[in-house]
PDB file of C-alpha atoms in Angstrom:
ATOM      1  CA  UNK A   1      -9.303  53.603  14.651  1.00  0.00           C
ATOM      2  CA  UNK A   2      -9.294  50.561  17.033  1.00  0.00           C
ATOM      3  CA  UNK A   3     -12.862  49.826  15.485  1.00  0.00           C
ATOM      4  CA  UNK A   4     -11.707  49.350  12.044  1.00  0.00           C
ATOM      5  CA  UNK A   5      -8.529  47.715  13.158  1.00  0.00           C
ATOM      6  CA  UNK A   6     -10.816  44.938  14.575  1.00  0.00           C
ATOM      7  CA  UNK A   7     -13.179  45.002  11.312  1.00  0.00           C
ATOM      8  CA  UNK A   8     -10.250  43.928   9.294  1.00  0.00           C
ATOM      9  CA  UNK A   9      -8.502  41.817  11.263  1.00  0.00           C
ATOM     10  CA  UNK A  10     -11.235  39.266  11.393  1.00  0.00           C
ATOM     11  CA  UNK A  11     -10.934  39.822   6.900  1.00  0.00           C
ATOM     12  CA  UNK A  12      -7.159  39.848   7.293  1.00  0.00           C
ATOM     13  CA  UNK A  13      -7.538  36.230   9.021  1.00  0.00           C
ATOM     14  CA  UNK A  14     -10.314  34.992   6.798  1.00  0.00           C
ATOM     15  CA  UNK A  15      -7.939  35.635   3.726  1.00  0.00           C
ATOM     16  CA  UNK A  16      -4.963  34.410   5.391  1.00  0.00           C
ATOM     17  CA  UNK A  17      -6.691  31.153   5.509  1.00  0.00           C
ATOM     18  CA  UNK A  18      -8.434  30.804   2.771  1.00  0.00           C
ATOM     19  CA  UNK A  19      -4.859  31.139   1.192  1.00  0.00           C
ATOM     20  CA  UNK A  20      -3.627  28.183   3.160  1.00  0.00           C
ATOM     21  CA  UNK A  21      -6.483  26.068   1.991  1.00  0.00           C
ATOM     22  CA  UNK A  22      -5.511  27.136  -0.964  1.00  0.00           C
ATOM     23  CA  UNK A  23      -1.856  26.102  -0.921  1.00  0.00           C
ATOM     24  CA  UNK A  24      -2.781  22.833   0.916  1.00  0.00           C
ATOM     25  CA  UNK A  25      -4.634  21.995  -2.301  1.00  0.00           C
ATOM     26  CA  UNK A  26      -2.249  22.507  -4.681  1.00  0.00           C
ATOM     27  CA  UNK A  27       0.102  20.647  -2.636  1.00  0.00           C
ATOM     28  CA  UNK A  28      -2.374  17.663  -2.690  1.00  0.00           C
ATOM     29  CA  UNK A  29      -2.414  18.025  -6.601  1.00  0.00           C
ATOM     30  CA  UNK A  30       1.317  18.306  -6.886  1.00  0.00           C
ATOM     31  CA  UNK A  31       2.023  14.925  -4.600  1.00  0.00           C
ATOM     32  CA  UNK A  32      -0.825  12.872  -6.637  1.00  0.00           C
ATOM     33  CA  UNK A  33       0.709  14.534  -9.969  1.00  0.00           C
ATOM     34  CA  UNK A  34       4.101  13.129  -8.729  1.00  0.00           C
ATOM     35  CA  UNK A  35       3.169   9.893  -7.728  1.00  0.00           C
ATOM     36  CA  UNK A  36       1.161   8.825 -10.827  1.00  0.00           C
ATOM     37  CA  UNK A  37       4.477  10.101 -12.548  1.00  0.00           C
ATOM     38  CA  UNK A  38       6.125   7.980 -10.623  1.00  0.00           C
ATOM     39  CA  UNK A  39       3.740   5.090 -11.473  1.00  0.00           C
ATOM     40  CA  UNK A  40       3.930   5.962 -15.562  1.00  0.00           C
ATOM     41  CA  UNK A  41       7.838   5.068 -14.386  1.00  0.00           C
ATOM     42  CA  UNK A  42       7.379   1.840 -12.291  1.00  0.00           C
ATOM     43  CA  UNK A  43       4.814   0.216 -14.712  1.00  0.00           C
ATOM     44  CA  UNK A  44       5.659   1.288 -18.077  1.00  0.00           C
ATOM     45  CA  UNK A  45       7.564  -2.005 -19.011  1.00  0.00           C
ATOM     46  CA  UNK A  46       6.176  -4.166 -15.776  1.00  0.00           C
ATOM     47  CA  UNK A  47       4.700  -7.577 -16.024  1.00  0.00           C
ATOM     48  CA  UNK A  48       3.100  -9.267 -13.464  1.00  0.00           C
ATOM     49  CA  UNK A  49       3.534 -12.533 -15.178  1.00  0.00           C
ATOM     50  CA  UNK A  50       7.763 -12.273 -14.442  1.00  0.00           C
ATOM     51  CA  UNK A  51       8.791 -12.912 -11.049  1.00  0.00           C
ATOM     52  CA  UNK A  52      10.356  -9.623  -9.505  1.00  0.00           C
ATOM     53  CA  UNK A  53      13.828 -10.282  -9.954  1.00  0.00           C
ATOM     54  CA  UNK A  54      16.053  -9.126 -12.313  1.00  0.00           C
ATOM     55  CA  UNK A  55      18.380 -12.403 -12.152  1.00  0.00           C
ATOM     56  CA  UNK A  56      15.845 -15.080 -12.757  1.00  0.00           C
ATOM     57  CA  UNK A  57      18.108 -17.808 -11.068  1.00  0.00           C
ATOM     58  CA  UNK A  58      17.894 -15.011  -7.984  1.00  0.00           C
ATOM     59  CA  UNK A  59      16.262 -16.475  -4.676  1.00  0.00           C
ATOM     60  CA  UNK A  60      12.777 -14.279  -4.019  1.00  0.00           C
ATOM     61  CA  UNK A  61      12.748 -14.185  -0.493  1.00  0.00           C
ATOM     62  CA  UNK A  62       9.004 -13.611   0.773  1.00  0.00           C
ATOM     63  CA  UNK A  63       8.182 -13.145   4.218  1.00  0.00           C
ATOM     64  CA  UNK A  64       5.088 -13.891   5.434  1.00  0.00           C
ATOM     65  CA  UNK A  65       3.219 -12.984   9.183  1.00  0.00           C
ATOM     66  CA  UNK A  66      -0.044 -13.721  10.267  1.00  0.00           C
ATOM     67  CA  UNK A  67      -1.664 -11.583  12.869  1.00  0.00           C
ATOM     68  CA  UNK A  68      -5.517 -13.016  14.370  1.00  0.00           C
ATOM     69  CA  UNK A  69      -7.789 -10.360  14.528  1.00  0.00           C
ATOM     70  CA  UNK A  70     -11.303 -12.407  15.832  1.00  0.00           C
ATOM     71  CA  UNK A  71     -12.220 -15.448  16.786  1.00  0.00           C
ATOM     72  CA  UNK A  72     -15.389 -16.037  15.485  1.00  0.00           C
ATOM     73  CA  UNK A  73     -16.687 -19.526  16.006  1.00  0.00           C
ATOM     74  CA  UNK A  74     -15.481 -22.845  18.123  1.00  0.00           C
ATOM     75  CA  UNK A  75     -17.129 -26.070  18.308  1.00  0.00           C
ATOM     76  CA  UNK A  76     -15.178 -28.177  20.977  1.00  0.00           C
ATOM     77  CA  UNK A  77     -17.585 -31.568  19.567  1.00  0.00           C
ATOM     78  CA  UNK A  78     -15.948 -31.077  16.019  1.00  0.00           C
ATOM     79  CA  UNK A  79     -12.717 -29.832  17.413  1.00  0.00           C
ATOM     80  CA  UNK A  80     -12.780 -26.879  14.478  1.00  0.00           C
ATOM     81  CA  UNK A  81     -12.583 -23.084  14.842  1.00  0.00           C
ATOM     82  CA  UNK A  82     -13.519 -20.573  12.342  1.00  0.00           C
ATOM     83  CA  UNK A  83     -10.736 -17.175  12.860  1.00  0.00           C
ATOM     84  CA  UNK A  84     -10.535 -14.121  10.839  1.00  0.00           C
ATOM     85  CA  UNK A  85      -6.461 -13.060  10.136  1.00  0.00           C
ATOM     86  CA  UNK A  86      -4.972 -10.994   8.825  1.00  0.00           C
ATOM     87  CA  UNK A  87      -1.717 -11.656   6.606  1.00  0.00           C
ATOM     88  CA  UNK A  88       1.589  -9.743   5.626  1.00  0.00           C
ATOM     89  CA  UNK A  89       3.529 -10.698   3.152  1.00  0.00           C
ATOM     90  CA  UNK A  90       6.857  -8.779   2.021  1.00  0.00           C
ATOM     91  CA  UNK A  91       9.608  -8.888  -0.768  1.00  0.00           C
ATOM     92  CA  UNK A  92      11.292  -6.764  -2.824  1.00  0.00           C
ATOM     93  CA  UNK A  93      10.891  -6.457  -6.299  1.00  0.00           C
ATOM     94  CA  UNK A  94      13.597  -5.586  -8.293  1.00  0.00           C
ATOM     95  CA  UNK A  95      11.511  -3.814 -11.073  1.00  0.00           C
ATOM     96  CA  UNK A  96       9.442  -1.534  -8.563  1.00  0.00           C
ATOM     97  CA  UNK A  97      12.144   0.922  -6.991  1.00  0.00           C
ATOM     98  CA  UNK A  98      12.967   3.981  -7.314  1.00  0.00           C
ATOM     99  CA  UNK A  99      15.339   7.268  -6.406  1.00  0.00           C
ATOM    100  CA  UNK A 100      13.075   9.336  -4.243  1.00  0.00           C
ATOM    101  CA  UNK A 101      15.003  12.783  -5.117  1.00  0.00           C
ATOM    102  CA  UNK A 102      13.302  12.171  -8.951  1.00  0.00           C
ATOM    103  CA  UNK A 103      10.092  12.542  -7.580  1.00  0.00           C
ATOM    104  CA  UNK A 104       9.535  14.630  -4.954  1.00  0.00           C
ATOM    105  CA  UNK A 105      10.576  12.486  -1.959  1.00  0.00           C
ATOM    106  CA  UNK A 106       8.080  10.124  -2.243  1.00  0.00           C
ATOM    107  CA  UNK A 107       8.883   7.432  -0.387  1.00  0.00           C
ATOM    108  CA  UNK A 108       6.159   5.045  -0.515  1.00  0.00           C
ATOM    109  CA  UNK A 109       3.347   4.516  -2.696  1.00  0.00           C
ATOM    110  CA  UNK A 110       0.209   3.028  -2.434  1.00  0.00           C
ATOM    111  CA  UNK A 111      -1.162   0.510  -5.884  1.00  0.00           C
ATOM    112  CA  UNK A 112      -3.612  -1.699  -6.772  1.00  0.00           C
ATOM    113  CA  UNK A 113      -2.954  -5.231  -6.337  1.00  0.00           C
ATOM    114  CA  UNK A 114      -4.268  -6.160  -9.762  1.00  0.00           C
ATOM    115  CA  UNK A 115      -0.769  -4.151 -11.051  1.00  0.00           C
ATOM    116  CA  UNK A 116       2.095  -6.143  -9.214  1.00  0.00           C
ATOM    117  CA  UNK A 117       3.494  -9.742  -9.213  1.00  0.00           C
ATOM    118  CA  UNK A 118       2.106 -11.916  -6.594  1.00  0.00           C
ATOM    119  CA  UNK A 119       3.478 -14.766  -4.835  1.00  0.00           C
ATOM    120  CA  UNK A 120       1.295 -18.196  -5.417  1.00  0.00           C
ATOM    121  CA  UNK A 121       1.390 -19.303  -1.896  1.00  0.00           C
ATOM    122  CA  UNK A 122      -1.383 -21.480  -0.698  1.00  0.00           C
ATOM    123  CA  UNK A 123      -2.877 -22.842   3.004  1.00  0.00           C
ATOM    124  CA  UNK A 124      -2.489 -26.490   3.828  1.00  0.00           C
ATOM    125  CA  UNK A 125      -3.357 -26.350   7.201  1.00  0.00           C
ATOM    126  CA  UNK A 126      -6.883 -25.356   5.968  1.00  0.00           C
ATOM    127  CA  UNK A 127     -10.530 -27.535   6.635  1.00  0.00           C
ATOM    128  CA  UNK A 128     -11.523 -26.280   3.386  1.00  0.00           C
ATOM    129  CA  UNK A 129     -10.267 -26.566  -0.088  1.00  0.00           C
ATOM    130  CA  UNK A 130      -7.025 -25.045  -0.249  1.00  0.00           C
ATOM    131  CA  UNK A 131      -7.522 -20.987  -1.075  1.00  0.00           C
ATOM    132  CA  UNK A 132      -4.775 -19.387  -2.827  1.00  0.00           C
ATOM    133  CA  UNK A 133      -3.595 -16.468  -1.984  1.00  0.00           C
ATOM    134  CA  UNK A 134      -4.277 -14.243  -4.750  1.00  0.00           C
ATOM    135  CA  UNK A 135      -8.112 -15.503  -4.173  1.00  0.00           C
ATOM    136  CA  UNK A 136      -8.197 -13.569  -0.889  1.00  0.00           C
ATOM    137  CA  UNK A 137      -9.267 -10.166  -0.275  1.00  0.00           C
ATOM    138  CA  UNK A 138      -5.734  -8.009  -0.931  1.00  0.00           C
ATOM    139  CA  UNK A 139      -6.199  -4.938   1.928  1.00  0.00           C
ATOM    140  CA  UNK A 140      -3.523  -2.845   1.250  1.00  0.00           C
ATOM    141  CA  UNK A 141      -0.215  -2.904  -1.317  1.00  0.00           C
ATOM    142  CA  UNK A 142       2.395  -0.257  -0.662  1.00  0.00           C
ATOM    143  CA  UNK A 143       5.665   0.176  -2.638  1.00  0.00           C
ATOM    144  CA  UNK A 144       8.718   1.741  -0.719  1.00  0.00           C
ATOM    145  CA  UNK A 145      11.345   3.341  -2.744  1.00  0.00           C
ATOM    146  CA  UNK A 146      14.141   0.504  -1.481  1.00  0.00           C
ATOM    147  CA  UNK A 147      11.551  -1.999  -3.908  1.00  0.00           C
ATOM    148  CA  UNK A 148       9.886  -3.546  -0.441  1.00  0.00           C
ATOM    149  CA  UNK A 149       6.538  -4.651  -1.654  1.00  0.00           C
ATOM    150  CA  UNK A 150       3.918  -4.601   1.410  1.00  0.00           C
ATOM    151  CA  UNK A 151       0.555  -6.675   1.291  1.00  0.00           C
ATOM    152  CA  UNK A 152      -2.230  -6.864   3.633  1.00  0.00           C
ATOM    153  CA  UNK A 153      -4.142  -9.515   3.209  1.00  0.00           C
ATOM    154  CA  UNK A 154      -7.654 -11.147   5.028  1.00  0.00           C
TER     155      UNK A 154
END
């Protein structure tokens, strides 16, 4: 008896987790099915040509950090350096939230850049021509629930 005990426990486990795998995949499905519910929601009437606020005489606060990730050239007889940074900027956006107990919990989401409103803000402290903003190479955007928009930028 104790040798077919052993025989099938090592089947009883392989089961057991195949089951898990199983349920950790339809999981996966159900949070991507909610979340591009949730973006049929958020975009279905959203323009990125109206600035995010549903009072247009509203102030659009946007906060705006820059973090230096490299240093990658100086030249002390031209006086210029060359640095590669990072930027965060973050508002809300009146037309991207959301009650989290209508979809799941989801809390945050993560979009393309191409789908939201941007802010036109643009370096003058710059050698160059001045770069605008949406120009740059967008990293990251992630939408909280609360309407927080999130952007990485470099």
């Amino acid at each position: 008896m104790v040798n077919t005990f052993q025989m099938k426990s090592p089947l009883l486990y392989i089961v057991f987790l195949l089951f898990s795998v199983s349920d950790l995949s339809n999981a996966e499905e159900n949070i991507q099915a909610i979340a591009n519910k949730l973006k049929t929601y958020l975009f279905q009437n959203y323009s990125i040509l109206i600035r995010p606020k549903i009072n247009q005489s509203d102030t659009l606060v946007v906060n705006f950090d820059i973090a230096l990730k490299q240093v990658i050239d100086v030249n002390v007889k031209t006086q210029k350096m060359t640095l590669f940074l990072w930027q965060r900027q973050t508002w809300y956006d009146d037309f991207l939230s959301w009650n989290p107990a209508e979809f799941g919990n989801l809390r945050q989401i993560f979009v393309s850049p191409t789908d939201i409103w941007l802010p036109d803000i643009i370096f003058q402290n710059s050698l160059d021509e001045m770069d605008e903003l949406r120009d740059m190479n967008v990293i990251k955007v992630m939408l909280l629930s609360s309407g927080m928009v999130i952007t990485i930028l470099s």
